[in-house]
Amino acid sequence: LIAGFKHKTPTEGREWSTDLTYNRNRRQNRSGFLTSTLDADGGQVVGGAREQLSDGATDADHFTWQFDMADPRNERTKFDYGLRSNVRMEHSLLDVITGTDTSAAQADADLSRDYRITDVVNAAYFNWTHKLSAKWGVTAGLRAEQTWFEADVRGPLDGGSQTFTYRYPNGTDDLARALFPALYFSRKWEGSREFQINFSRKISRPNFFQVMPFIMFSDTRNIRLGNPALAPEFISLAEVNHLLPFKKNPRSNWLTSLFVRHTDNVITSFSYPLPENNDILVNSWINGDQSITYGWENTVKLELTKTAQLTLGGTVQHVEIGAGTLRKSGWMGNAKANFNMKLPKDWSFQINGEYEGKRPQPQGYAIPNGGIDVSASKDFGKHWSAQLTVNDVFYTRLWGTILDTPSLYQETERRREMRFVRVNLTWKFGEQDASGFRR
């Protein structure tokens, strides 16, 4: 549900708008696991067959209110300011029943969870844009945020509960954690050529799966468990960007960037043996110390013909990351490619490929990963269209990690999904205005 209002004044460019968005969703899932233990001769071990049934559901309410004001003062100076409030409330319930070939199925208090979160972010921002000359400009901004996150983890069978919470700011000592300044200098030429120098501070919050305290099985010896005590990470970023169009083909361009990124309270994966059973490895996330990354990023867009475009991108960066006494560093690279071509009779063809190299982590590194997708689409008039997609054509997408510490070594590999062919049929009606979603 979206409601919006915009007011324009007699002064050119001066206007204000406000939007209210409400989303409610409910997710349900059911899964089953059957694990068998065999002896050296392949026979079934008595008591070694284990069955687990899980029923889960999540209810979520999400409110967002935003107010924006554009206030040009003259031909060279403009102010933008506004307010934003984001409230998210979720309730997730997981009931787990387990049993073996020697015991009756019963509710499992250790795996069942009743999880409730309240996530509130209130913010105010102010931006100042000024033309220093006909070619140079500057934009300075400041965003102040008030963050409150609370997670209540209850065991529905034993009645016990734990509460995890953080607030920014929490008094005057950590006031700086709630302030996010930004400064941008730009130099423009005729056409689309532009040079920028940027400095900014950002916040990145953990996602749903990183904080959800439910045990997720990839196998009985490796489980994934969210960390509800996980706090946001804070990023300081400096960039130098240059957008250069090609003289012979102005619609083709090259964007090159040099960057340095410092992340405090960095969110990183972390694995440890289960205290009750050292044969089981728990994969979770923690807030590490800090991460320092610097590198060079390039994107080249080529208009090969009026109907064919090719975009190539790649990044080379050095990563240094630490958590406690563990620290790793090294070089990594990634690359992307996109080829898009329009064909006669409203047909189009697209190829997408990406590759991400080995990435250092505090306990080892993530293995390289990449794949290629191919799709073709056809429009039937103004309202109907069809698309055929082949995902992971060469079956190369494989995620995994190698843990290598003085007390632990393990290699893991997994596939998020198998290669598949998908057909989509779309019927378009009405006129869509997505400006509220973009804001």
PDB file of N, CA, C and O in Angstrom, residues 324-381:
ATOM      1  N   GLY A 324      39.204 -10.900  16.100  1.00  0.00           N
ATOM      2  CA  GLY A 324      39.969 -11.383  17.248  1.00  0.00           C
ATOM      3  C   GLY A 324      41.436 -11.534  16.894  1.00  0.00           C
ATOM      4  O   GLY A 324      42.068 -10.626  16.366  1.00  0.00           O
ATOM      5  N   THR A 325      41.989 -12.715  17.180  1.00  0.00           N
ATOM      6  CA  THR A 325      43.404 -12.965  16.885  1.00  0.00           C
ATOM      7  C   THR A 325      43.628 -13.440  15.449  1.00  0.00           C
ATOM      8  O   THR A 325      44.771 -13.601  15.027  1.00  0.00           O
ATOM      9  N   LEU A 326      42.540 -13.685  14.705  1.00  0.00           N
ATOM     10  CA  LEU A 326      42.649 -14.172  13.330  1.00  0.00           C
ATOM     11  C   LEU A 326      42.655 -12.994  12.362  1.00  0.00           C
ATOM     12  O   LEU A 326      41.864 -12.069  12.496  1.00  0.00           O
ATOM     13  N   ARG A 327      43.541 -13.044  11.386  1.00  0.00           N
ATOM     14  CA  ARG A 327      43.612 -11.976  10.393  1.00  0.00           C
ATOM     15  C   ARG A 327      44.130 -12.547   9.082  1.00  0.00           C
ATOM     16  O   ARG A 327      45.079 -13.328   9.064  1.00  0.00           O
ATOM     17  N   LYS A 328      43.475 -12.160   7.974  1.00  0.00           N
ATOM     18  CA  LYS A 328      43.861 -12.610   6.659  1.00  0.00           C
ATOM     19  C   LYS A 328      43.899 -11.422   5.709  1.00  0.00           C
ATOM     20  O   LYS A 328      43.179 -10.432   5.889  1.00  0.00           O
ATOM     21  N   SER A 329      44.730 -11.528   4.675  1.00  0.00           N
ATOM     22  CA  SER A 329      44.804 -10.495   3.660  1.00  0.00           C
ATOM     23  C   SER A 329      45.205 -11.135   2.339  1.00  0.00           C
ATOM     24  O   SER A 329      45.789 -12.225   2.310  1.00  0.00           O
ATOM     25  N   GLY A 330      44.877 -10.454   1.250  1.00  0.00           N
ATOM     26  CA  GLY A 330      45.247 -10.955  -0.061  1.00  0.00           C
ATOM     27  C   GLY A 330      44.514 -10.222  -1.160  1.00  0.00           C
ATOM     28  O   GLY A 330      43.597  -9.429  -0.914  1.00  0.00           O
ATOM     29  N   TRP A 331      44.933 -10.482  -2.390  1.00  0.00           N
ATOM     30  CA  TRP A 331      44.333  -9.866  -3.553  1.00  0.00           C
ATOM     31  C   TRP A 331      43.186 -10.735  -4.070  1.00  0.00           C
ATOM     32  O   TRP A 331      43.224 -11.957  -3.974  1.00  0.00           O
ATOM     33  N   MET A 332      42.175 -10.093  -4.624  1.00  0.00           N
ATOM     34  CA  MET A 332      41.066 -10.802  -5.252  1.00  0.00           C
ATOM     35  C   MET A 332      40.558  -9.972  -6.426  1.00  0.00           C
ATOM     36  O   MET A 332      40.811  -8.765  -6.520  1.00  0.00           O
ATOM     37  N   GLY A 333      39.860 -10.636  -7.325  1.00  0.00           N
ATOM     38  CA  GLY A 333      39.311  -9.953  -8.484  1.00  0.00           C
ATOM     39  C   GLY A 333      37.960 -10.520  -8.856  1.00  0.00           C
ATOM     40  O   GLY A 333      37.620 -11.655  -8.513  1.00  0.00           O
ATOM     41  N   ASN A 334      37.163  -9.717  -9.542  1.00  0.00           N
ATOM     42  CA  ASN A 334      35.897 -10.199 -10.075  1.00  0.00           C
ATOM     43  C   ASN A 334      35.640  -9.544 -11.418  1.00  0.00           C
ATOM     44  O   ASN A 334      36.216  -8.502 -11.739  1.00  0.00           O
ATOM     45  N   ALA A 335      34.800 -10.166 -12.218  1.00  0.00           N
ATOM     46  CA  ALA A 335      34.507  -9.673 -13.560  1.00  0.00           C
ATOM     47  C   ALA A 335      33.057  -9.951 -13.902  1.00  0.00           C
ATOM     48  O   ALA A 335      32.465 -10.930 -13.426  1.00  0.00           O
ATOM     49  N   LYS A 336      32.468  -9.062 -14.730  1.00  0.00           N
ATOM     50  CA  LYS A 336      31.102  -9.222 -15.206  1.00  0.00           C
ATOM     51  C   LYS A 336      31.039  -8.868 -16.684  1.00  0.00           C
ATOM     52  O   LYS A 336      31.809  -8.023 -17.160  1.00  0.00           O
ATOM     53  N   ALA A 337      30.115  -9.493 -17.392  1.00  0.00           N
ATOM     54  CA  ALA A 337      29.910  -9.195 -18.807  1.00  0.00           C
ATOM     55  C   ALA A 337      28.433  -9.337 -19.129  1.00  0.00           C
ATOM     56  O   ALA A 337      27.756 -10.244 -18.620  1.00  0.00           O
ATOM     57  N   ASN A 338      27.937  -8.423 -19.969  1.00  0.00           N
ATOM     58  CA  ASN A 338      26.549  -8.454 -20.399  1.00  0.00           C
ATOM     59  C   ASN A 338      26.490  -8.112 -21.881  1.00  0.00           C
ATOM     60  O   ASN A 338      27.037  -7.085 -22.310  1.00  0.00           O
ATOM     61  N   PHE A 339      25.853  -8.979 -22.654  1.00  0.00           N
ATOM     62  CA  PHE A 339      25.643  -8.730 -24.079  1.00  0.00           C
ATOM     63  C   PHE A 339      24.154  -8.737 -24.342  1.00  0.00           C
ATOM     64  O   PHE A 339      23.449  -9.695 -23.979  1.00  0.00           O
ATOM     65  N   ASN A 340      23.645  -7.659 -24.954  1.00  0.00           N
ATOM     66  CA  ASN A 340      22.215  -7.514 -25.192  1.00  0.00           C
ATOM     67  C   ASN A 340      22.000  -7.138 -26.654  1.00  0.00           C
ATOM     68  O   ASN A 340      22.638  -6.209 -27.151  1.00  0.00           O
ATOM     69  N   MET A 341      21.104  -7.845 -27.320  1.00  0.00           N
ATOM     70  CA  MET A 341      20.877  -7.589 -28.746  1.00  0.00           C
ATOM     71  C   MET A 341      19.389  -7.667 -29.060  1.00  0.00           C
ATOM     72  O   MET A 341      18.701  -8.598 -28.647  1.00  0.00           O
ATOM     73  N   LYS A 342      18.898  -6.649 -29.780  1.00  0.00           N
ATOM     74  CA  LYS A 342      17.524  -6.647 -30.251  1.00  0.00           C
ATOM     75  C   LYS A 342      17.476  -7.244 -31.644  1.00  0.00           C
ATOM     76  O   LYS A 342      18.261  -6.869 -32.513  1.00  0.00           O
ATOM     77  N   LEU A 343      16.539  -8.153 -31.854  1.00  0.00           N
ATOM     78  CA  LEU A 343      16.405  -8.857 -33.117  1.00  0.00           C
ATOM     79  C   LEU A 343      15.102  -8.438 -33.814  1.00  0.00           C
ATOM     80  O   LEU A 343      14.216  -7.830 -33.188  1.00  0.00           O
ATOM     81  N   PRO A 344      14.984  -8.743 -35.069  1.00  0.00           N
ATOM     82  CA  PRO A 344      13.747  -8.386 -35.781  1.00  0.00           C
ATOM     83  C   PRO A 344      12.516  -9.049 -35.165  1.00  0.00           C
ATOM     84  O   PRO A 344      12.598 -10.042 -34.445  1.00  0.00           O
ATOM     85  N   LYS A 345      11.348  -8.458 -35.480  1.00  0.00           N
ATOM     86  CA  LYS A 345      10.050  -8.987 -35.051  1.00  0.00           C
ATOM     87  C   LYS A 345       9.940  -9.063 -33.526  1.00  0.00           C
ATOM     88  O   LYS A 345       9.403 -10.019 -32.957  1.00  0.00           O
ATOM     89  N   ASP A 346      10.480  -8.030 -32.844  1.00  0.00           N
ATOM     90  CA  ASP A 346      10.342  -7.868 -31.390  1.00  0.00           C
ATOM     91  C   ASP A 346      10.980  -8.993 -30.587  1.00  0.00           C
ATOM     92  O   ASP A 346      10.545  -9.306 -29.478  1.00  0.00           O
ATOM     93  N   TRP A 347      12.035  -9.589 -31.113  1.00  0.00           N
ATOM     94  CA  TRP A 347      12.815 -10.561 -30.361  1.00  0.00           C
ATOM     95  C   TRP A 347      14.026  -9.854 -29.744  1.00  0.00           C
ATOM     96  O   TRP A 347      14.522  -8.859 -30.261  1.00  0.00           O
ATOM     97  N   SER A 348      14.515 -10.363 -28.628  1.00  0.00           N
ATOM     98  CA  SER A 348      15.758  -9.875 -28.030  1.00  0.00           C
ATOM     99  C   SER A 348      16.512 -11.043 -27.409  1.00  0.00           C
ATOM    100  O   SER A 348      15.915 -12.062 -27.034  1.00  0.00           O
ATOM    101  N   PHE A 349      17.829 -10.875 -27.278  1.00  0.00           N
ATOM    102  CA  PHE A 349      18.714 -11.946 -26.818  1.00  0.00           C
ATOM    103  C   PHE A 349      19.710 -11.353 -25.837  1.00  0.00           C
ATOM    104  O   PHE A 349      20.222 -10.239 -26.032  1.00  0.00           O
ATOM    105  N   GLN A 350      19.988 -12.075 -24.743  1.00  0.00           N
ATOM    106  CA  GLN A 350      20.876 -11.544 -23.718  1.00  0.00           C
ATOM    107  C   GLN A 350      21.734 -12.654 -23.118  1.00  0.00           C
ATOM    108  O   GLN A 350      21.267 -13.770 -22.900  1.00  0.00           O
ATOM    109  N   ILE A 351      23.011 -12.313 -22.879  1.00  0.00           N
ATOM    110  CA  ILE A 351      23.948 -13.207 -22.187  1.00  0.00           C
ATOM    111  C   ILE A 351      24.518 -12.455 -20.990  1.00  0.00           C
ATOM    112  O   ILE A 351      24.993 -11.311 -21.133  1.00  0.00           O
ATOM    113  N   ASN A 352      24.489 -13.059 -19.825  1.00  0.00           N
ATOM    114  CA  ASN A 352      25.081 -12.486 -18.613  1.00  0.00           C
ATOM    115  C   ASN A 352      26.084 -13.468 -18.026  1.00  0.00           C
ATOM    116  O   ASN A 352      25.795 -14.668 -17.915  1.00  0.00           O
ATOM    117  N   GLY A 353      27.231 -12.973 -17.650  1.00  0.00           N
ATOM    118  CA  GLY A 353      28.242 -13.800 -17.010  1.00  0.00           C
ATOM    119  C   GLY A 353      28.944 -13.051 -15.902  1.00  0.00           C
ATOM    120  O   GLY A 353      29.078 -11.815 -15.950  1.00  0.00           O
ATOM    121  N   GLU A 354      29.360 -13.770 -14.881  1.00  0.00           N
ATOM    122  CA  GLU A 354      30.113 -13.137 -13.795  1.00  0.00           C
ATOM    123  C   GLU A 354      31.094 -14.143 -13.201  1.00  0.00           C
ATOM    124  O   GLU A 354      30.907 -15.362 -13.294  1.00  0.00           O
ATOM    125  N   TYR A 355      32.141 -13.600 -12.607  1.00  0.00           N
ATOM    126  CA  TYR A 355      33.157 -14.426 -11.945  1.00  0.00           C
ATOM    127  C   TYR A 355      33.675 -13.668 -10.734  1.00  0.00           C
ATOM    128  O   TYR A 355      33.959 -12.465 -10.810  1.00  0.00           O
ATOM    129  N   GLU A 356      33.768 -14.348  -9.612  1.00  0.00           N
ATOM    130  CA  GLU A 356      34.337 -13.762  -8.396  1.00  0.00           C
ATOM    131  C   GLU A 356      35.457 -14.661  -7.916  1.00  0.00           C
ATOM    132  O   GLU A 356      35.268 -15.859  -7.716  1.00  0.00           O
ATOM    133  N   GLY A 357      36.635 -14.063  -7.744  1.00  0.00           N
ATOM    134  CA  GLY A 357      37.804 -14.835  -7.355  1.00  0.00           C
ATOM    135  C   GLY A 357      37.828 -15.178  -5.875  1.00  0.00           C
ATOM    136  O   GLY A 357      36.915 -14.854  -5.109  1.00  0.00           O
ATOM    137  N   LYS A 358      38.869 -15.842  -5.477  1.00  0.00           N
ATOM    138  CA  LYS A 358      39.054 -16.252  -4.086  1.00  0.00           C
ATOM    139  C   LYS A 358      39.074 -15.029  -3.175  1.00  0.00           C
ATOM    140  O   LYS A 358      39.814 -14.081  -3.410  1.00  0.00           O
ATOM    141  N   ARG A 359      38.231 -15.049  -2.124  1.00  0.00           N
ATOM    142  CA  ARG A 359      38.105 -13.902  -1.225  1.00  0.00           C
ATOM    143  C   ARG A 359      38.612 -14.262   0.173  1.00  0.00           C
ATOM    144  O   ARG A 359      38.136 -15.229   0.782  1.00  0.00           O
ATOM    145  N   PRO A 360      39.569 -13.499   0.714  1.00  0.00           N
ATOM    146  CA  PRO A 360      40.083 -13.785   2.057  1.00  0.00           C
ATOM    147  C   PRO A 360      39.001 -13.617   3.129  1.00  0.00           C
ATOM    148  O   PRO A 360      38.178 -12.715   3.057  1.00  0.00           O
ATOM    149  N   GLN A 361      39.018 -14.497   4.116  1.00  0.00           N
ATOM    150  CA  GLN A 361      38.172 -14.423   5.296  1.00  0.00           C
ATOM    151  C   GLN A 361      39.050 -14.678   6.519  1.00  0.00           C
ATOM    152  O   GLN A 361      40.134 -15.246   6.392  1.00  0.00           O
ATOM    153  N   PRO A 362      38.611 -14.262   7.723  1.00  0.00           N
ATOM    154  CA  PRO A 362      39.473 -14.424   8.902  1.00  0.00           C
ATOM    155  C   PRO A 362      39.946 -15.849   9.125  1.00  0.00           C
ATOM    156  O   PRO A 362      41.058 -16.065   9.615  1.00  0.00           O
ATOM    157  N   GLN A 363      39.141 -16.849   8.770  1.00  0.00           N
ATOM    158  CA  GLN A 363      39.511 -18.239   9.021  1.00  0.00           C
ATOM    159  C   GLN A 363      39.956 -18.981   7.765  1.00  0.00           C
ATOM    160  O   GLN A 363      40.139 -20.183   7.801  1.00  0.00           O
ATOM    161  N   GLY A 364      40.134 -18.293   6.662  1.00  0.00           N
ATOM    162  CA  GLY A 364      40.526 -18.957   5.418  1.00  0.00           C
ATOM    163  C   GLY A 364      40.148 -18.117   4.227  1.00  0.00           C
ATOM    164  O   GLY A 364      40.480 -16.943   4.148  1.00  0.00           O
ATOM    165  N   TYR A 365      39.382 -18.706   3.298  1.00  0.00           N
ATOM    166  CA  TYR A 365      38.931 -17.930   2.145  1.00  0.00           C
ATOM    167  C   TYR A 365      37.736 -18.619   1.486  1.00  0.00           C
ATOM    168  O   TYR A 365      37.505 -19.835   1.641  1.00  0.00           O
ATOM    169  N   ALA A 366      36.962 -17.817   0.758  1.00  0.00           N
ATOM    170  CA  ALA A 366      35.869 -18.335  -0.053  1.00  0.00           C
ATOM    171  C   ALA A 366      36.420 -18.733  -1.417  1.00  0.00           C
ATOM    172  O   ALA A 366      37.240 -18.020  -1.996  1.00  0.00           O
ATOM    173  N   ILE A 367      35.958 -19.861  -1.940  1.00  0.00           N
ATOM    174  CA  ILE A 367      36.493 -20.369  -3.194  1.00  0.00           C
ATOM    175  C   ILE A 367      35.953 -19.551  -4.365  1.00  0.00           C
ATOM    176  O   ILE A 367      34.911 -18.897  -4.251  1.00  0.00           O
ATOM    177  N   PRO A 368      36.639 -19.551  -5.523  1.00  0.00           N
ATOM    178  CA  PRO A 368      36.143 -18.817  -6.699  1.00  0.00           C
ATOM    179  C   PRO A 368      34.790 -19.358  -7.160  1.00  0.00           C
ATOM    180  O   PRO A 368      34.450 -20.525  -6.939  1.00  0.00           O
ATOM    181  N   ASN A 369      34.043 -18.472  -7.813  1.00  0.00           N
ATOM    182  CA  ASN A 369      32.696 -18.836  -8.236  1.00  0.00           C
ATOM    183  C   ASN A 369      32.304 -18.013  -9.457  1.00  0.00           C
ATOM    184  O   ASN A 369      32.667 -16.841  -9.571  1.00  0.00           O
ATOM    185  N   GLY A 370      31.578 -18.628 -10.401  1.00  0.00           N
ATOM    186  CA  GLY A 370      31.133 -17.891 -11.572  1.00  0.00           C
ATOM    187  C   GLY A 370      30.191 -18.715 -12.416  1.00  0.00           C
ATOM    188  O   GLY A 370      30.067 -19.942 -12.245  1.00  0.00           O
ATOM    189  N   GLY A 371      29.499 -18.046 -13.351  1.00  0.00           N
ATOM    190  CA  GLY A 371      28.576 -18.747 -14.218  1.00  0.00           C
ATOM    191  C   GLY A 371      28.036 -17.844 -15.301  1.00  0.00           C
ATOM    192  O   GLY A 371      28.260 -16.628 -15.304  1.00  0.00           O
ATOM    193  N   ILE A 372      27.296 -18.438 -16.238  1.00  0.00           N
ATOM    194  CA  ILE A 372      26.729 -17.736 -17.383  1.00  0.00           C
ATOM    195  C   ILE A 372      25.245 -18.078 -17.500  1.00  0.00           C
ATOM    196  O   ILE A 372      24.853 -19.239 -17.389  1.00  0.00           O
ATOM    197  N   ASP A 373      24.417 -17.027 -17.739  1.00  0.00           N
ATOM    198  CA  ASP A 373      22.992 -17.184 -17.989  1.00  0.00           C
ATOM    199  C   ASP A 373      22.677 -16.676 -19.399  1.00  0.00           C
ATOM    200  O   ASP A 373      23.271 -15.693 -19.856  1.00  0.00           O
ATOM    201  N   VAL A 374      21.729 -17.326 -20.049  1.00  0.00           N
ATOM    202  CA  VAL A 374      21.308 -16.933 -21.393  1.00  0.00           C
ATOM    203  C   VAL A 374      19.785 -16.808 -21.404  1.00  0.00           C
ATOM    204  O   VAL A 374      19.085 -17.645 -20.822  1.00  0.00           O
ATOM    205  N   SER A 375      19.278 -15.762 -22.069  1.00  0.00           N
ATOM    206  CA  SER A 375      17.827 -15.584 -22.147  1.00  0.00           C
ATOM    207  C   SER A 375      17.437 -15.010 -23.505  1.00  0.00           C
ATOM    208  O   SER A 375      18.228 -14.312 -24.151  1.00  0.00           O
ATOM    209  N   ALA A 376      16.227 -15.312 -23.914  1.00  0.00           N
ATOM    210  CA  ALA A 376      15.643 -14.771 -25.131  1.00  0.00           C
ATOM    211  C   ALA A 376      14.205 -14.378 -24.822  1.00  0.00           C
ATOM    212  O   ALA A 376      13.510 -15.071 -24.058  1.00  0.00           O
ATOM    213  N   SER A 377      13.740 -13.254 -25.393  1.00  0.00           N
ATOM    214  CA  SER A 377      12.385 -12.780 -25.116  1.00  0.00           C
ATOM    215  C   SER A 377      11.712 -12.323 -26.397  1.00  0.00           C
ATOM    216  O   SER A 377      12.373 -11.972 -27.383  1.00  0.00           O
ATOM    217  N   LYS A 378      10.392 -12.313 -26.354  1.00  0.00           N
ATOM    218  CA  LYS A 378       9.590 -11.955 -27.506  1.00  0.00           C
ATOM    219  C   LYS A 378       8.371 -11.177 -27.032  1.00  0.00           C
ATOM    220  O   LYS A 378       7.680 -11.592 -26.097  1.00  0.00           O
ATOM    221  N   ASP A 379       8.119  -9.998 -27.657  1.00  0.00           N
ATOM    222  CA  ASP A 379       6.935  -9.197 -27.359  1.00  0.00           C
ATOM    223  C   ASP A 379       5.833  -9.525 -28.360  1.00  0.00           C
ATOM    224  O   ASP A 379       6.075  -9.609 -29.571  1.00  0.00           O
ATOM    225  N   PHE A 380       4.611  -9.698 -27.813  1.00  0.00           N
ATOM    226  CA  PHE A 380       3.444  -9.931 -28.652  1.00  0.00           C
ATOM    227  C   PHE A 380       2.498  -8.750 -28.466  1.00  0.00           C
ATOM    228  O   PHE A 380       1.683  -8.731 -27.539  1.00  0.00           O
ATOM    229  N   GLY A 381       2.660  -7.742 -29.309  1.00  0.00           N
ATOM    230  CA  GLY A 381       1.852  -6.547 -29.163  1.00  0.00           C
ATOM    231  C   GLY A 381       2.289  -5.728 -27.969  1.00  0.00           C
ATOM    232  O   GLY A 381       3.437  -5.799 -27.513  1.00  0.00           O
TER     233      GLY A 381
END
